[in-house]
CSV table of C-alpha atoms in Angstrom, one decimal:
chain,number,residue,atom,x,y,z
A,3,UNK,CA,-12.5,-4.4,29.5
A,4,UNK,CA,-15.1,-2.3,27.2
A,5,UNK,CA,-13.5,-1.3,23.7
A,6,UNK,CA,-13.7,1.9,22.6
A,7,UNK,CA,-16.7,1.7,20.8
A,8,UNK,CA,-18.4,0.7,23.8
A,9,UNK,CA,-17.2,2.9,26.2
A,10,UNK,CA,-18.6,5.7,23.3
A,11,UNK,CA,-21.7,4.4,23.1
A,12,UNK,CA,-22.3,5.0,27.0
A,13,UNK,CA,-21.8,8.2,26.8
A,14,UNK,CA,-24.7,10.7,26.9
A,15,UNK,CA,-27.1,9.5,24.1
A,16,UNK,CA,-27.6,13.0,22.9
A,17,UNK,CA,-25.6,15.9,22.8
A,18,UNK,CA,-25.7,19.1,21.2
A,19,UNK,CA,-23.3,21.0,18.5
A,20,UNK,CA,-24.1,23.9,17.0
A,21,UNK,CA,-26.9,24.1,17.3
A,22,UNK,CA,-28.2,20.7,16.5
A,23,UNK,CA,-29.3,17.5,18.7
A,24,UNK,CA,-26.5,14.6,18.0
A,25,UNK,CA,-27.1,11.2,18.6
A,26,UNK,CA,-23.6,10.2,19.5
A,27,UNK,CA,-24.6,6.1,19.3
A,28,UNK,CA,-26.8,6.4,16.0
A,29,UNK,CA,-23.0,8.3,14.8
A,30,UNK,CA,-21.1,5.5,15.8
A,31,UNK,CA,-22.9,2.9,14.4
A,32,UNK,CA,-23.6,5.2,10.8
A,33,UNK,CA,-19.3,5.2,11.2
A,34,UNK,CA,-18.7,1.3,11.8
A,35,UNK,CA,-21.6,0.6,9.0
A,36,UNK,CA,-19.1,3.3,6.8
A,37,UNK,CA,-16.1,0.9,7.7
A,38,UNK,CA,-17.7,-2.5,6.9
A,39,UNK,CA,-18.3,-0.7,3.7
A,40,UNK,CA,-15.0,0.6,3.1
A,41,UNK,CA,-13.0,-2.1,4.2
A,42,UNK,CA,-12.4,-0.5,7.5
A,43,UNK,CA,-10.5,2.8,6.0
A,44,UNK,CA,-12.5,6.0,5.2
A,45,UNK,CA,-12.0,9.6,3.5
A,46,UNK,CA,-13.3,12.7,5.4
A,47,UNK,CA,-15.5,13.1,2.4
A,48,UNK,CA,-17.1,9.7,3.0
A,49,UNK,CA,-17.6,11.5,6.5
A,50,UNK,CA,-19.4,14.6,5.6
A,51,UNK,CA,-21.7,12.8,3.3
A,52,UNK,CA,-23.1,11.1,6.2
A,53,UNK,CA,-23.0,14.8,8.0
A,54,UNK,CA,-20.5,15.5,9.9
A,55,UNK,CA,-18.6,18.3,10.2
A,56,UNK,CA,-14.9,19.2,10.6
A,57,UNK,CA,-15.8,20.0,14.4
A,58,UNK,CA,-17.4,16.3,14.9
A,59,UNK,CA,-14.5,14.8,13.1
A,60,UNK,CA,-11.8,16.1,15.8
A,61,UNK,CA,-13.5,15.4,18.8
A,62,UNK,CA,-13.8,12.1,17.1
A,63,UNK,CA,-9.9,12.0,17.3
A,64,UNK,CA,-9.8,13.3,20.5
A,65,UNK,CA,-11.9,11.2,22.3
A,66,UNK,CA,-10.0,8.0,20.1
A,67,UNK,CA,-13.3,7.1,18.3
A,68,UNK,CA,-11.5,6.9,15.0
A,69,UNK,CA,-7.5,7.4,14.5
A,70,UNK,CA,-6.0,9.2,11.4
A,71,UNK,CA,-4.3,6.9,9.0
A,72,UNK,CA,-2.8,9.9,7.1
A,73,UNK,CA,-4.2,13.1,5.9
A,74,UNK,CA,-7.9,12.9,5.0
A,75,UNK,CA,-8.1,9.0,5.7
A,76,UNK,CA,-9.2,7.5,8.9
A,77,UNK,CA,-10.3,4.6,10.6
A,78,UNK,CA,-11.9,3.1,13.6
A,79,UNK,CA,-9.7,3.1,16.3
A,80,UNK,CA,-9.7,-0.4,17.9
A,81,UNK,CA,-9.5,-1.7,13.7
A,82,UNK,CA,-6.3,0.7,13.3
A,83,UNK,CA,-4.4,-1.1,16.6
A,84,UNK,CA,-5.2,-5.1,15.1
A,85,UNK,CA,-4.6,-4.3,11.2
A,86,UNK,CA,-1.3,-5.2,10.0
A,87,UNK,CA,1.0,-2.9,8.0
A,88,UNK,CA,-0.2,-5.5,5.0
A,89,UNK,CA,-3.7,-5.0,5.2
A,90,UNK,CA,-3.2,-1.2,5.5
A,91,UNK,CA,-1.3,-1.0,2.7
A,92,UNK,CA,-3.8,-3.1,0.6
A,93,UNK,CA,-6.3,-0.4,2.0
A,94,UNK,CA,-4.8,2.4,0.8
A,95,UNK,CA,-3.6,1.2,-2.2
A,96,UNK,CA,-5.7,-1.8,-4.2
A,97,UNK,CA,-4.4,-0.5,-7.6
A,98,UNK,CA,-0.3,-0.6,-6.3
A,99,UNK,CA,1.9,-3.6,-6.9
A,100,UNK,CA,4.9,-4.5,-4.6
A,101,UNK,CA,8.0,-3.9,-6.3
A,102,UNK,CA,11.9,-3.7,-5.9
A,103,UNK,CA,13.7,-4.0,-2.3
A,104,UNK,CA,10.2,-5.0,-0.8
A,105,UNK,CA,9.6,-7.8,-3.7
A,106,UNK,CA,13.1,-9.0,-3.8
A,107,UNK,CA,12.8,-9.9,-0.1
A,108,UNK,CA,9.7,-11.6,-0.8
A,109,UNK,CA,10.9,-13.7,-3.5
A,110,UNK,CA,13.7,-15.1,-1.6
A,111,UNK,CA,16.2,-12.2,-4.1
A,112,UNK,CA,17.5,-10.4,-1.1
A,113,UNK,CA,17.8,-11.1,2.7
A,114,UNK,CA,17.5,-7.7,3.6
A,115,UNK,CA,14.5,-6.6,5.2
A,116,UNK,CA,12.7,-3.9,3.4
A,117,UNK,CA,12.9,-0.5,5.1
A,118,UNK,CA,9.7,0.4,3.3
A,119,UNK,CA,7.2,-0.8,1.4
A,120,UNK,CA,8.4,-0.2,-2.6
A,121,UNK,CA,5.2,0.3,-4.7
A,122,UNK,CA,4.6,0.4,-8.1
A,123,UNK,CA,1.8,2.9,-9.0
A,124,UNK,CA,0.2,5.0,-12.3
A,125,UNK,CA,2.3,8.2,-12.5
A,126,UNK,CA,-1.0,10.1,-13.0
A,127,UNK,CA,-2.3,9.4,-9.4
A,128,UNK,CA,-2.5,12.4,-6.6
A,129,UNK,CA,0.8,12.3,-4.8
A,130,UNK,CA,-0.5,13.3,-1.0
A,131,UNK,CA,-1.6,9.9,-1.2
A,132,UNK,CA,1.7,8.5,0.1
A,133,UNK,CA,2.2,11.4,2.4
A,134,UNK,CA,1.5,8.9,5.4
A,135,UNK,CA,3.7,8.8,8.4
A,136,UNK,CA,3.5,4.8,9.0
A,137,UNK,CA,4.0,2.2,7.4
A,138,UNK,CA,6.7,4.2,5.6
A,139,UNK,CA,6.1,3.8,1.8
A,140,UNK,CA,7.9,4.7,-1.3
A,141,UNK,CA,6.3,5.3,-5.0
A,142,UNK,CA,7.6,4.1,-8.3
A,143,UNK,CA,5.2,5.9,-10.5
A,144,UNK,CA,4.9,4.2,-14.2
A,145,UNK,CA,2.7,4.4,-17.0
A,146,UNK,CA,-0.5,3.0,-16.4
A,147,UNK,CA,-0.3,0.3,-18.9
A,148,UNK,CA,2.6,-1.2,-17.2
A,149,UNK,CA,1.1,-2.1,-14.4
A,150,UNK,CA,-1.2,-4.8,-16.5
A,151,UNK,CA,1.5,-7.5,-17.2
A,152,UNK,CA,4.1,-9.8,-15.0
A,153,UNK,CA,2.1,-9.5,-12.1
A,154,UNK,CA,0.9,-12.2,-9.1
A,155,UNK,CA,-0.2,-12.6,-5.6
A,156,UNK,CA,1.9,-11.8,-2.4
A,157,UNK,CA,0.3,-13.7,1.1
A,158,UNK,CA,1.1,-11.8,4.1
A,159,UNK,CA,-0.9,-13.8,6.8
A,160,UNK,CA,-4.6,-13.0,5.4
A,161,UNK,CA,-3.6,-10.3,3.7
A,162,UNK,CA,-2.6,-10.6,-0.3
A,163,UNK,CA,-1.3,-8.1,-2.3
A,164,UNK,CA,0.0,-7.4,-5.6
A,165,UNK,CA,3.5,-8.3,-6.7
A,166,UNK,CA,5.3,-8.2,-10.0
A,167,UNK,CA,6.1,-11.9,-10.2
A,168,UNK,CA,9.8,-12.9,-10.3
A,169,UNK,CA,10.6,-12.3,-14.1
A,170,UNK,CA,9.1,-8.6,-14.0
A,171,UNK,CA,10.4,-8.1,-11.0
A,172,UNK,CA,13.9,-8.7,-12.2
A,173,UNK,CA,13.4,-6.3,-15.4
A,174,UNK,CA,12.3,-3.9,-13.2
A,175,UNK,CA,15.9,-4.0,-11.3
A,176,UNK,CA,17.6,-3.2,-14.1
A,177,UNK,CA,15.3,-0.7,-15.6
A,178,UNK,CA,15.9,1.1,-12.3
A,179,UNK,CA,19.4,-0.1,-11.4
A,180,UNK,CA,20.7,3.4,-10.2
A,181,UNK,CA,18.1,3.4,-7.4
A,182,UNK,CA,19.2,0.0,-6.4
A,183,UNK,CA,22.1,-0.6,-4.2
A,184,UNK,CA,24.9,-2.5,-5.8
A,185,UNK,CA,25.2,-5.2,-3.6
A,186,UNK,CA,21.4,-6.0,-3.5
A,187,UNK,CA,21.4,-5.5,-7.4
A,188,UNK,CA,24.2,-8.3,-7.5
A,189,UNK,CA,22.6,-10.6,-5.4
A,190,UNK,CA,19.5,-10.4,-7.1
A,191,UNK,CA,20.2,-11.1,-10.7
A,192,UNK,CA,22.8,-13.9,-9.4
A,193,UNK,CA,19.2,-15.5,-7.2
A,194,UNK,CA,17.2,-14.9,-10.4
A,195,UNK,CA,19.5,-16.6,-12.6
A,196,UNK,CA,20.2,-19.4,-10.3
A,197,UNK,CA,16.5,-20.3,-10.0
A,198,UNK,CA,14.8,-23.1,-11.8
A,199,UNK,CA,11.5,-21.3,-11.6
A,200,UNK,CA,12.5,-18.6,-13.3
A,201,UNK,CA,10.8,-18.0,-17.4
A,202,UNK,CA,13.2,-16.3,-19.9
A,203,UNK,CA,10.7,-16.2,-22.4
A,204,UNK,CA,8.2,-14.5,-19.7
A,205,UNK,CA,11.6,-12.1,-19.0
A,206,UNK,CA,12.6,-11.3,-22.7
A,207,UNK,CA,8.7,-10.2,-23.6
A,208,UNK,CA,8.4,-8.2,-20.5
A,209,UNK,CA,11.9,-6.4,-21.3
A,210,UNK,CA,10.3,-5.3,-24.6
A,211,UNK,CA,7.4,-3.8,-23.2
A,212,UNK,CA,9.9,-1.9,-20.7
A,213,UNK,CA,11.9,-1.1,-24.1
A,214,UNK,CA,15.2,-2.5,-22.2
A,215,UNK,CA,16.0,-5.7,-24.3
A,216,UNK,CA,19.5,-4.8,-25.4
A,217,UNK,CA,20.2,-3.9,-21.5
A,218,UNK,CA,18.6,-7.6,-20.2
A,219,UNK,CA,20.9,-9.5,-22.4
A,220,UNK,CA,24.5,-7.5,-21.4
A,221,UNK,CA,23.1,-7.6,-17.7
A,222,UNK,CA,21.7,-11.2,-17.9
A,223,UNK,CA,22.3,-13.0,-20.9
A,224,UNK,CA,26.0,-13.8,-20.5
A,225,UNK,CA,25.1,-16.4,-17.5
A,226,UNK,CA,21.9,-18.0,-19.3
């Protein structure tokens, strides 16, 4: 069975728009050399630098050369339908860090399957970014200095990603403990505390930098 990519490139070699004599194989392989480069997710800007036009683009996403990751991002088709939701998300956002609900299920905190995927991320970043209908991901928008301590590696498959590591992650429950359910919250400082992997020191200087000291030791300190 020909992929997509092949059964484009049989298509009549040239055709015209506006005007203008296309070369619809020479576009195809300009787009995949664009992917390569981009790690296989691109901007319509990146697009119409290599000269297409906002007429190309949709009949590009008509005839399923390339499919729309959200608004203004795209990528090749046949890469869209074998990525993961991991590798998107590392796509679309290098700079975020996993955080909360989608952490705590990483770190073995919760046994709830995140719903979506909880990202830390500098407040001062454009907010259409996450406007994206799948995966389903929701911003916790910070202070860009914040996002430079208490943080690791998350595997998923060959995807990694990054994570506040289990101390942070913890500080970052309570800092935020009226967005967490109760129940989860619970469960989670009771996992933290009960685990012999976990740093206090690592804990108490993150807390200061989150200026939530005196909270960590009434919400944690009493079972240390």
């Amino acid at each position: 069975m020909r992929s997509i990519i092949q059964e484009a490139i049989i298509l009549p070699l040239v055709t015209c728009v506006s005007g203008r004599q296309v070369n619809m194989k020479q576009n195809l392989e300009e787009i995949k050399t664009l992917a390569k480069r981009t790690n296989g997710i691109f901007r319509t800007a990146d697009l119409k630098k290599l000269g297409f036009t906002a007429y190309e683009i949709r009949k590009m996403l008509e005839k399923h050369f390339i499919e729309r990751i959200k608004h203004g991002y795209y990528s090749l088709s046949e890469t869209v339908e074998n990525c993961s939701d991991a590798e998107i998300i590392a796509r679309l956002f290098p700079e975020g860090v996993l955080c909360m609900y989608t952490a705590l299920f990483y770190h073995g905190y919760s046994d709830r399957t995140p719903l979506a995927w909880d990202i830390a991320i500098n407040k001062d970043v454009s907010k259409s970014r996450f406007k994206i209908d799948y995966p389903y991901v929701r911003p916790y928008y910070m202070e860009a200095h914040l996002l430079l301590f208490g943080i690791t590696n998350a595997t998923y498959g060959d995807t990694d990603l990054k994570i506040f590591d289990k101390d942070r992650l913890i500080c970052e429950c309570v800092f935020f403990e009226n967005k967490i359910d109760r129940e989860t919250y619970n469960k989670a400082i009771q996992g933290y505390i009960a685990d012999p992997n976990k740093n206090i020191s690592n804990l108490l200087d993150y807390s200061k930098k989150r200026r939530i000291l005196k909270k960590i030791k009434s919400r944690i300190g009493i079972w240390l």
